[in-house]
PDB file of C-alpha atoms in Angstrom:
ATOM      1  CA  LEU A   1     164.381 -84.534 -37.493  1.00  0.00           C
ATOM      2  CA  ASP A   2     166.308 -82.488 -35.047  1.00  0.00           C
ATOM      3  CA  GLU A   3     164.946 -79.337 -33.417  1.00  0.00           C
ATOM      4  CA  PHE A   4     166.591 -77.004 -35.975  1.00  0.00           C
ATOM      5  CA  ASP A   5     165.042 -78.815 -38.947  1.00  0.00           C
ATOM      6  CA  ARG A   6     161.549 -78.639 -37.413  1.00  0.00           C
ATOM      7  CA  TYR A   7     162.027 -74.925 -36.734  1.00  0.00           C
ATOM      8  CA  THR A   8     163.196 -74.051 -40.271  1.00  0.00           C
ATOM      9  CA  ARG A   9     160.263 -75.902 -41.867  1.00  0.00           C
ATOM     10  CA  ASN A  10     157.894 -73.443 -40.180  1.00  0.00           C
ATOM     11  CA  LEU A  11     159.652 -70.386 -41.594  1.00  0.00           C
ATOM     12  CA  PHE A  12     158.639 -68.735 -44.824  1.00  0.00           C
ATOM     13  CA  SER A  13     160.184 -66.123 -47.041  1.00  0.00           C
ATOM     14  CA  VAL A  14     158.656 -62.727 -47.649  1.00  0.00           C
ATOM     15  CA  LYS A  15     161.117 -62.003 -50.439  1.00  0.00           C
ATOM     16  CA  LYS A  16     158.777 -63.485 -53.022  1.00  0.00           C
ATOM     17  CA  SER A  17     155.675 -61.861 -51.569  1.00  0.00           C
ATOM     18  CA  GLU A  18     154.159 -59.039 -53.546  1.00  0.00           C
ATOM     19  CA  ILE A  19     153.993 -55.802 -51.634  1.00  0.00           C
ATOM     20  CA  GLN A  20     151.219 -53.479 -52.692  1.00  0.00           C
ATOM     21  CA  GLU A  21     151.234 -49.785 -52.005  1.00  0.00           C
ATOM     22  CA  VAL A  22     147.983 -48.292 -50.842  1.00  0.00           C
ATOM     23  CA  SER A  23     147.258 -44.642 -51.366  1.00  0.00           C
ATOM     24  CA  LEU A  24     144.730 -42.844 -49.212  1.00  0.00           C
ATOM     25  CA  LYS A  25     143.530 -39.350 -49.924  1.00  0.00           C
ATOM     26  CA  VAL A  26     141.974 -37.381 -47.109  1.00  0.00           C
ATOM     27  CA  ARG A  27     139.530 -34.762 -48.251  1.00  0.00           C
ATOM     28  CA  LYS A  28     139.732 -31.573 -46.286  1.00  0.00           C
ATOM     29  CA  LEU A  29     136.313 -30.206 -45.490  1.00  0.00           C
ATOM     30  CA  SER A  30     135.432 -26.768 -46.769  1.00  0.00           C
ATOM     31  CA  LEU A  31     134.701 -24.230 -44.058  1.00  0.00           C
ATOM     32  CA  GLU A  32     130.995 -24.466 -44.896  1.00  0.00           C
ATOM     33  CA  ASP A  33     130.998 -28.272 -44.553  1.00  0.00           C
ATOM     34  CA  ALA A  34     132.971 -28.074 -41.311  1.00  0.00           C
ATOM     35  CA  LEU A  35     130.581 -25.437 -40.048  1.00  0.00           C
ATOM     36  CA  LEU A  36     127.540 -27.592 -40.823  1.00  0.00           C
ATOM     37  CA  GLU A  37     129.097 -30.459 -38.877  1.00  0.00           C
ATOM     38  CA  TYR A  38     129.927 -28.112 -36.011  1.00  0.00           C
ATOM     39  CA  VAL A  39     126.362 -26.736 -35.895  1.00  0.00           C
ATOM     40  CA  ARG A  40     124.941 -30.284 -35.851  1.00  0.00           C
ATOM     41  CA  HIS A  41     127.353 -31.281 -33.099  1.00  0.00           C
ATOM     42  CA  CYS A  42     126.314 -28.256 -31.007  1.00  0.00           C
ATOM     43  CA  GLY A  43     122.598 -28.946 -31.344  1.00  0.00           C
ATOM     44  CA  GLY A  44     121.934 -26.031 -33.678  1.00  0.00           C
ATOM     45  CA  GLU A  45     123.224 -23.179 -31.524  1.00  0.00           C
ATOM     46  CA  ILE A  46     126.771 -21.892 -31.689  1.00  0.00           C
ATOM     47  CA  ASP A  47     128.954 -19.201 -30.188  1.00  0.00           C
ATOM     48  CA  LEU A  48     130.716 -17.535 -33.133  1.00  0.00           C
ATOM     49  CA  THR A  49     133.853 -16.728 -31.137  1.00  0.00           C
ATOM     50  CA  GLN A  50     134.215 -20.290 -29.828  1.00  0.00           C
ATOM     51  CA  CYS A  51     133.318 -21.746 -33.220  1.00  0.00           C
ATOM     52  CA  SER A  52     135.972 -19.679 -35.005  1.00  0.00           C
ATOM     53  CA  LYS A  53     138.595 -20.853 -32.504  1.00  0.00           C
ATOM     54  CA  GLU A  54     137.639 -24.512 -32.827  1.00  0.00           C
ATOM     55  CA  LEU A  55     137.491 -24.416 -36.637  1.00  0.00           C
ATOM     56  CA  ASP A  56     140.709 -22.377 -36.843  1.00  0.00           C
ATOM     57  CA  ALA A  57     139.039 -19.668 -38.915  1.00  0.00           C
ATOM     58  CA  SER A  58     138.546 -15.980 -38.329  1.00  0.00           C
ATOM     59  CA  TYR A  59     135.298 -14.662 -36.876  1.00  0.00           C
ATOM     60  CA  ASP A  60     134.580 -12.917 -40.194  1.00  0.00           C
ATOM     61  CA  GLU A  61     135.198 -16.112 -42.207  1.00  0.00           C
ATOM     62  CA  VAL A  62     132.765 -18.038 -40.020  1.00  0.00           C
ATOM     63  CA  GLU A  63     130.186 -15.272 -40.243  1.00  0.00           C
ATOM     64  CA  LYS A  64     130.463 -15.166 -44.062  1.00  0.00           C
ATOM     65  CA  ALA A  65     130.211 -18.959 -44.277  1.00  0.00           C
ATOM     66  CA  LEU A  66     127.088 -18.880 -42.101  1.00  0.00           C
ATOM     67  CA  GLN A  67     125.541 -16.208 -44.327  1.00  0.00           C
ATOM     68  CA  SER A  68     126.354 -18.283 -47.403  1.00  0.00           C
ATOM     69  CA  LEU A  69     124.796 -21.400 -45.868  1.00  0.00           C
ATOM     70  CA  GLY A  70     121.724 -19.352 -44.965  1.00  0.00           C
ATOM     71  CA  ALA A  71     121.461 -17.972 -48.529  1.00  0.00           C
ATOM     72  CA  LYS A  72     121.685 -21.533 -49.885  1.00  0.00           C
ATOM     73  CA  GLY A  73     118.876 -22.624 -47.565  1.00  0.00           C
ATOM     74  CA  LYS A  74     121.066 -25.101 -45.700  1.00  0.00           C
ATOM     75  CA  ILE A  75     120.574 -23.382 -42.336  1.00  0.00           C
ATOM     76  CA  LYS A  76     118.218 -20.849 -40.812  1.00  0.00           C
ATOM     77  CA  ILE A  77     119.945 -18.039 -38.958  1.00  0.00           C
ATOM     78  CA  GLU A  78     118.225 -16.550 -35.924  1.00  0.00           C
ATOM     79  CA  ALA A  79     119.948 -13.942 -33.786  1.00  0.00           C
ATOM     80  CA  ARG A  80     119.529 -14.339 -30.045  1.00  0.00           C
ATOM     81  CA  GLY A  81     119.038 -11.199 -28.077  1.00  0.00           C
TER      82      GLY A  81
END
């Protein structure tokens, strides 16, 4: 066999291959879920202003989410003075 014949024997066709489409859904975390993760990451203490910036939510939204988590018993809120 010449060089060309040896080369073409090693080729294969992808025309007959079945191509499968894969679908991936990414679940967006609720603000409460994101906030829980943030609190865990920060060791349990957060700065509301910094937190609202990092989670791209208003200060009031973060405060309401914290109150909701507290009411559900998922976190304990203690004000530092």
